[in-house]
Short mmCIF file of C-alpha atoms and ligand atoms in Angstrom, two decimals:
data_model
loop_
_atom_site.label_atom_id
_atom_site.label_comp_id
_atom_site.label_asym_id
_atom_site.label_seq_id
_atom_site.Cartn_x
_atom_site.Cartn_y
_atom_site.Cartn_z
CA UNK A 1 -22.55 -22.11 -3.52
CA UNK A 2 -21.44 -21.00 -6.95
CA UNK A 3 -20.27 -23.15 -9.85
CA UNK A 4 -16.35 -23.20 -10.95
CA UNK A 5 -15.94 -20.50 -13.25
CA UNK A 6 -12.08 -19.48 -13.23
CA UNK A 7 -8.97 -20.37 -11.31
CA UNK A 8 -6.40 -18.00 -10.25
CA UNK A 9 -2.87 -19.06 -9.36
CA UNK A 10 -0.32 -17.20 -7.65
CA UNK A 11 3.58 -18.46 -8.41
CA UNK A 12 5.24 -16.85 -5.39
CA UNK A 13 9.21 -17.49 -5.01
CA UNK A 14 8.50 -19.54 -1.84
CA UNK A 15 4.50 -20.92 -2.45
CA UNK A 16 2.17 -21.06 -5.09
CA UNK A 17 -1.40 -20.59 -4.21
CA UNK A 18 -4.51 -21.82 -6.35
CA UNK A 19 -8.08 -19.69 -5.59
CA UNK A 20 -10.76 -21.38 -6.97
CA UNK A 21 -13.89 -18.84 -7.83
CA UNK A 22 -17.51 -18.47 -9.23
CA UNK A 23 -18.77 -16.65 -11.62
CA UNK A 24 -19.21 -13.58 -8.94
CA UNK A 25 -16.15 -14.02 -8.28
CA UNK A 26 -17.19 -15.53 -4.75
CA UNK A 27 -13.82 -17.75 -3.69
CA UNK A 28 -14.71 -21.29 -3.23
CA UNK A 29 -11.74 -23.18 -2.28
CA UNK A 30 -8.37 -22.64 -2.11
CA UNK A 31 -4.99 -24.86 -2.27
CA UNK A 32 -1.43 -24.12 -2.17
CA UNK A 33 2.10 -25.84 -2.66
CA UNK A 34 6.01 -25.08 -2.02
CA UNK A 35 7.26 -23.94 -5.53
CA UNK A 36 10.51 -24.76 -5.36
CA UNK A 37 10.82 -28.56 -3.83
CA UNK A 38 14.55 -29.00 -5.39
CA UNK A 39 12.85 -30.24 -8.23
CA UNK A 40 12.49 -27.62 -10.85
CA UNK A 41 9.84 -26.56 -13.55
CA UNK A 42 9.01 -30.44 -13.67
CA UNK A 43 8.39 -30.81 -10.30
CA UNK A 44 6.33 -27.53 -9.99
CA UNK A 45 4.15 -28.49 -13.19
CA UNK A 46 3.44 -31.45 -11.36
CA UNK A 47 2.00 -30.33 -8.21
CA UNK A 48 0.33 -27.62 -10.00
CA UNK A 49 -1.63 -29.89 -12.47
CA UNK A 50 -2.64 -32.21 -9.15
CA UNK A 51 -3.95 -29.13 -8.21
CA UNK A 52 -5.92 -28.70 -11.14
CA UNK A 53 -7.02 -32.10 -11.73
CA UNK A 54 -8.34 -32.52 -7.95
CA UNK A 55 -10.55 -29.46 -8.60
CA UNK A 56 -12.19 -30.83 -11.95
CA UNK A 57 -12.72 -34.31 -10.30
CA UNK A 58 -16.39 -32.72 -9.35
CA UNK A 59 -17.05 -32.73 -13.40
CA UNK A 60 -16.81 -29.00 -14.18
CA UNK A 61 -13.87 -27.74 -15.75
CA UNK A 62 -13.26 -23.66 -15.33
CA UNK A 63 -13.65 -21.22 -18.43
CA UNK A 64 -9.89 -20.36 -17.79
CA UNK A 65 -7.33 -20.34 -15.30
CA UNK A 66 -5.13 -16.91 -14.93
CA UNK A 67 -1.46 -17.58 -13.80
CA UNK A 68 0.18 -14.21 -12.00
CA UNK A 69 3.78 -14.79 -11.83
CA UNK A 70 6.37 -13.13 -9.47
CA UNK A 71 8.34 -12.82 -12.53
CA UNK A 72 8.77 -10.68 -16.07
CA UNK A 73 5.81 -12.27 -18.21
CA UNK A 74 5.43 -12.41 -21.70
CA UNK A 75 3.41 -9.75 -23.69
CA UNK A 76 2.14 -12.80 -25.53
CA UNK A 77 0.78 -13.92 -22.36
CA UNK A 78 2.48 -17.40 -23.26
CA UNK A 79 4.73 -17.61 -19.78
CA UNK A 80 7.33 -16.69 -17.59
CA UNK A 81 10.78 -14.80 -19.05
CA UNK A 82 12.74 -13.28 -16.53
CA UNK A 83 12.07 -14.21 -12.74
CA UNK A 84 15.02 -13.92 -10.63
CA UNK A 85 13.29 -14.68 -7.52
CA UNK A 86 11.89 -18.52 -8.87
CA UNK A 87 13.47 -21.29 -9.21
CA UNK A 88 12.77 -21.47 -12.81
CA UNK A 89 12.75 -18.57 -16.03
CA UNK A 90 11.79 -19.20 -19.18
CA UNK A 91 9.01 -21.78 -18.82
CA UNK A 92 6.05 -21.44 -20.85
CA UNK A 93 3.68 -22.14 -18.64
CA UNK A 94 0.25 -21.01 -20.11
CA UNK A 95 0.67 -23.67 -23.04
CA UNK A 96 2.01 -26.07 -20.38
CA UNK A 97 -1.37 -26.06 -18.53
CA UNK A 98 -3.42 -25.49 -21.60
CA UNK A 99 -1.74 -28.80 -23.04
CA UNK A 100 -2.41 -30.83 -19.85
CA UNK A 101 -6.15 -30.20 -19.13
CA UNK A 102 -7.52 -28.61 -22.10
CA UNK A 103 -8.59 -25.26 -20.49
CA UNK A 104 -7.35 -21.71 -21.79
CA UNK A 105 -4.82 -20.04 -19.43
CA UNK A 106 -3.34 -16.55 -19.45
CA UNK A 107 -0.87 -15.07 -17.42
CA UNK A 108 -0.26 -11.75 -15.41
CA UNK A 109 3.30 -9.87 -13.45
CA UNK A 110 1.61 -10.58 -9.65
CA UNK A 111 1.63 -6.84 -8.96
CA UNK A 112 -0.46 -6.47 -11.90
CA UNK A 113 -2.67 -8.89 -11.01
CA UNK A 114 -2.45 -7.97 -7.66
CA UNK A 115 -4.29 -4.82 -8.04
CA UNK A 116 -6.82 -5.95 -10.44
CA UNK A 117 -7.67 -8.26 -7.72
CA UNK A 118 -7.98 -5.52 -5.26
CA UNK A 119 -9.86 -3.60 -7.72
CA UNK A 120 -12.33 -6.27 -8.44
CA UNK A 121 -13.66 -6.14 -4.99
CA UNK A 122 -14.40 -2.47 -4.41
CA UNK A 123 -17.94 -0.96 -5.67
CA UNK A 124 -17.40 1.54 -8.65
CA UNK A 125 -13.80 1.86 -7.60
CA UNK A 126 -12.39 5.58 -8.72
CA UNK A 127 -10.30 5.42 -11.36
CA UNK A 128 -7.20 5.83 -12.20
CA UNK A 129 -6.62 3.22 -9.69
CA UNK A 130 -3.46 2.89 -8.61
CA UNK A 131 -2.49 -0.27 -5.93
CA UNK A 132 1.25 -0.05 -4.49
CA UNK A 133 2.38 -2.63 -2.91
CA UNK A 134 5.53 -3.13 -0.73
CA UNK A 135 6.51 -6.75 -0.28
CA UNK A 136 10.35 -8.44 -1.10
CA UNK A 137 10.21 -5.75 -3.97
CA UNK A 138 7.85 -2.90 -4.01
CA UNK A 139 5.28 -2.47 -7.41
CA UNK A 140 2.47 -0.71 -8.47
CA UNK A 141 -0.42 -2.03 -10.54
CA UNK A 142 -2.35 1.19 -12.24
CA UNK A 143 -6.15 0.41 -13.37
CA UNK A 144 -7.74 2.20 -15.75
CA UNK A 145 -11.16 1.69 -17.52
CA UNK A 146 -11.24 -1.27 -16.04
CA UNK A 147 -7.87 -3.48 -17.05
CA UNK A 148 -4.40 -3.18 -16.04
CA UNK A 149 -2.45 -0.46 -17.86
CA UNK A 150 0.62 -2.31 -18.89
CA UNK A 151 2.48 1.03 -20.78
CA UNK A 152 4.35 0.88 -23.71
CA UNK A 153 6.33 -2.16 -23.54
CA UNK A 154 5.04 -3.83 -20.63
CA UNK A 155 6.73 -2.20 -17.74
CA UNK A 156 4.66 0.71 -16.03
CA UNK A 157 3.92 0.70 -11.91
CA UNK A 158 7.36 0.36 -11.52
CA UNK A 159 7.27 2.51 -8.46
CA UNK A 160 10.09 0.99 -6.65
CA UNK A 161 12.70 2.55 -8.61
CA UNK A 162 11.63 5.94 -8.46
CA UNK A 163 14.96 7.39 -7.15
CA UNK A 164 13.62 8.93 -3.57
CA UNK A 165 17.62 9.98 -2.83
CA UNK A 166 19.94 11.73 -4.86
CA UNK A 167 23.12 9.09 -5.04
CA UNK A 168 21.50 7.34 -2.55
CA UNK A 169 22.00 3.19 -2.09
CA UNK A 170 22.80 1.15 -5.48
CA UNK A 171 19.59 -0.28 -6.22
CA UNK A 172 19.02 -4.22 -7.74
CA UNK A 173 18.00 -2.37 -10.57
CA UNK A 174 22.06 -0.18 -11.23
CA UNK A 175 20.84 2.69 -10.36
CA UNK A 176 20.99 4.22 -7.23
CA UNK A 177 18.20 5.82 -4.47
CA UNK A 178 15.56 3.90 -5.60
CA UNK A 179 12.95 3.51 -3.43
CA UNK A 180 13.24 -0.52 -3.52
CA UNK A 181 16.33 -0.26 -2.24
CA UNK A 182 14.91 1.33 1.27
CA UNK A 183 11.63 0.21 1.40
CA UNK A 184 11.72 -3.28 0.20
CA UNK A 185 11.84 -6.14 2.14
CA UNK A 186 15.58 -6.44 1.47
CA UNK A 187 15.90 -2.82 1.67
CA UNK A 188 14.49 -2.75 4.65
CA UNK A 189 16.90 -5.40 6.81
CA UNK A 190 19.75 -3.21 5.15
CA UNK A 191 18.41 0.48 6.19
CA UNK A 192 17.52 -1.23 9.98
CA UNK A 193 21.32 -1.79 9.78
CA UNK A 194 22.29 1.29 8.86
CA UNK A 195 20.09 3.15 11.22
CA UNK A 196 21.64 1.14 14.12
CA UNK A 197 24.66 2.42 12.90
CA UNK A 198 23.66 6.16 12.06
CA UNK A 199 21.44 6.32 15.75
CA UNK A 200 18.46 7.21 14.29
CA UNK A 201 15.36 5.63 13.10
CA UNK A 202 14.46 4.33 9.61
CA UNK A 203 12.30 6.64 8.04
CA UNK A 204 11.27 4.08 5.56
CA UNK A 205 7.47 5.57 5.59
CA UNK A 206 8.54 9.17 4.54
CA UNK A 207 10.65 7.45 1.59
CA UNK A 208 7.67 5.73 0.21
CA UNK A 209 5.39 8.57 1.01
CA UNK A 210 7.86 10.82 -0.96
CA UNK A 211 7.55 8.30 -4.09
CA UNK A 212 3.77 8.53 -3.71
CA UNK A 213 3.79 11.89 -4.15
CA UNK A 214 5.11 11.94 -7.54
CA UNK A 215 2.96 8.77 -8.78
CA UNK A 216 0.07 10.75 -7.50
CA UNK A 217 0.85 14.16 -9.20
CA UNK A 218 2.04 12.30 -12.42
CA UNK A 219 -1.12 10.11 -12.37
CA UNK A 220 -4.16 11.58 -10.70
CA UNK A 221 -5.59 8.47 -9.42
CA UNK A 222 -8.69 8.43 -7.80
CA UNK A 223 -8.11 5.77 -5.65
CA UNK A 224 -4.63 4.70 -3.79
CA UNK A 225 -4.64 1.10 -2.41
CA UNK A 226 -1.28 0.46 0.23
CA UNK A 227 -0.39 -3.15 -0.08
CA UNK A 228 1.79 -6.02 -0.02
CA UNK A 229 3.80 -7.82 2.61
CA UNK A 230 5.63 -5.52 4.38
CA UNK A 231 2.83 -2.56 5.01
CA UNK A 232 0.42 -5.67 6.16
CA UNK A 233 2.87 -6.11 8.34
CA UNK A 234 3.35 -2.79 9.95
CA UNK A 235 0.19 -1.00 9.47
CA UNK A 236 2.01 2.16 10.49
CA UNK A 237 4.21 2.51 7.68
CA UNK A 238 1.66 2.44 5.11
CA UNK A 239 -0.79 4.87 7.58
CA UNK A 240 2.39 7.48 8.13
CA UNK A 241 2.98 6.82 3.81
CA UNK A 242 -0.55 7.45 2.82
CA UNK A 243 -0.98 10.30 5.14
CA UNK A 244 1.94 12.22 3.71
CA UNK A 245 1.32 11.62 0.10
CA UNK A 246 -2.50 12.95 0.63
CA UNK A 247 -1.00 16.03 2.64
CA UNK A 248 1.82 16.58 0.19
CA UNK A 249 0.52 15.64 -3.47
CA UNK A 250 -1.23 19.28 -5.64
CA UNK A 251 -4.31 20.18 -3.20
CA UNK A 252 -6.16 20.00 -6.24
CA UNK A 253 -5.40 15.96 -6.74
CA UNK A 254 -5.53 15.04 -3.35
CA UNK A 255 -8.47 16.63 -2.87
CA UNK A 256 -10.89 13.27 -4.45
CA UNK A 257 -8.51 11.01 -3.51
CA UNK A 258 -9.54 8.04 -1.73
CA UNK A 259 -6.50 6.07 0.26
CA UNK A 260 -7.17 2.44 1.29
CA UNK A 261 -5.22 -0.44 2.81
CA UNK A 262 -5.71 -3.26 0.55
CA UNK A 263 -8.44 -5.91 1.40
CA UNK A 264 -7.31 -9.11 0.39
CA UNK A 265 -3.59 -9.24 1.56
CA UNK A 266 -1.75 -12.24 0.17
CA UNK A 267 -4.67 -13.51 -1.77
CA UNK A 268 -4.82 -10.07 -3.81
CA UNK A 269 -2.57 -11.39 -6.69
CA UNK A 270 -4.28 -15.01 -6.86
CA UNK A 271 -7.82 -13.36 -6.79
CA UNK A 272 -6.46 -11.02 -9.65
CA UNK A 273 -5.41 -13.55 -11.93
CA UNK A 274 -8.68 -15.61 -11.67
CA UNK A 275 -10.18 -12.13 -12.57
CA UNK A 276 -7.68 -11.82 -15.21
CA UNK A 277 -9.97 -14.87 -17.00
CA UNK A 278 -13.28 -12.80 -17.45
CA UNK A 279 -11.62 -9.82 -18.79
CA UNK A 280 -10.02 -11.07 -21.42
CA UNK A 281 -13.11 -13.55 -22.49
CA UNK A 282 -14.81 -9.92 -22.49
CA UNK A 283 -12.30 -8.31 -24.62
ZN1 ZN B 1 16.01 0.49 -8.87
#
């Protein structure tokens, strides 16, 4: 068994999880808590730093712990801005921790870190690399050389709101036919609705196979990873998806590309983020 070399915790809206990994990466232990128990950022600092402090009690404190957040994240990598589906914004987390037990901590958008993780345990994974994953919300997390390729001001892989029907449904986002607001885990309840209403089946799979098309022609990945929540959860959808963006994307970039389910599931983003602590100590 491996020594402690980096922790990577995942603040989901409903449970945070805490991987605990060696320097290969190998996952020693993990632990996980409610985030929301009524009682606020307080409350959720506090079960996270029990957390923390049970896994230094052997003596060996981590080179850093990576944070992925189901939130907007500063550029700064300080903490959490936006995050409409926690029960606290605007936290800064990363000096939080780094203030309590005296080890470095960055932070990471859990899509991001999501498909670093997923991309960390593939051999010479083909790059571009681009890991979509369809959950509550549905993301994308693009790899290349290596690290997460955050675009100009933060926001690339935002895949869910490419508009996959013209006036379609008003998105979360304002505007409307966005794939999130089909294929999403919201989405999803409301287009089963509708289809009981219309008589015919959702056709959720050929909406986010028709979104993958125009990620793959824009970016020429060499690698596709189909993710998250909801396609764990019916296999089918991301099998029907991934078939139709290979058959449908230019012959001449579908030609290399590889499409995978992703390998880690849930622990993708929590795996990412303790990643997230060697590659920027590498930087
Ligand atoms: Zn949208």
């Amino acid at each position: 068994v491996g020594k402690l070399y980096s922790i990577g915790v995942d603040i989901g809206g409903s449970k945070t999880a805490a991987l605990f990994v060696d320097e290969d990466g190998e996952m020693l232990a993990e632990s996980s808590f409610p985030t929301d128990s009524g009682d606020g950022y307080e409350g959720f600092l506090k079960r996270l730093l029990e957390v923390l402090e049970r896994a230094f009690a052997g003596g060996t404190k981590p080179a850093g712990i990576g944070i992925a957040a189901a939130a907007q994240v500063s550029r700064s990598g300080n903490g959490i801005l936006d995050a409409p589906n926690l029960c606290f914004s605007h936290v800064p987390v990363c000096a939080d921790v780094e203030k309590a037990v005296g080890v470095p901590a960055c932070i990471e958008n859990d899509v991001n870190a999501a498909a670093l993780g997923e991309y960390s345990v593939r051999d010479n994974p083909r790059e571009p690399f681009l890991a979509v994953f369809v959950g509550t919300g549905v993301g994308a997390g693009i790899i290349v050389d290596g690290r997460i390729y955050h675009g100009f001001g933060g926001y690339a892989g935002e895949i869910g709101h490419i508009p996959v029907e013209p006036l379609g449904a008003v998105c979360g986002c304002g505007a409307r036919g966005c794939l999130e607001a089909y294929a999403g885990g919201v989405g999803i309840g409301r287009r089963a609705a509708a289809a009981v209403g219309y008589g015919r089946a959702p056709i959720l799979a050929d909406l986010l196979g028709v979104a993958l098309v125009s990620a793959l022609n824009l970016l020429a990945p060499g690698t596709l990873v189909l993710g998250g929540g909801v396609l764990d959860a019916y296999p089918n959808m991301a099998e029907v998806a991934g078939a139709y963006a290979k058959s449908e994307a230019l012959p001449l970039i579908a030609a290399d590309l590889i499409v995978e389910r992703s390998s880690l599931g849930p622990r993708a983003a929590a795996l990412g983020a303790a990643k997230l602590v060697a590659s920027k100590r590498s930087a």
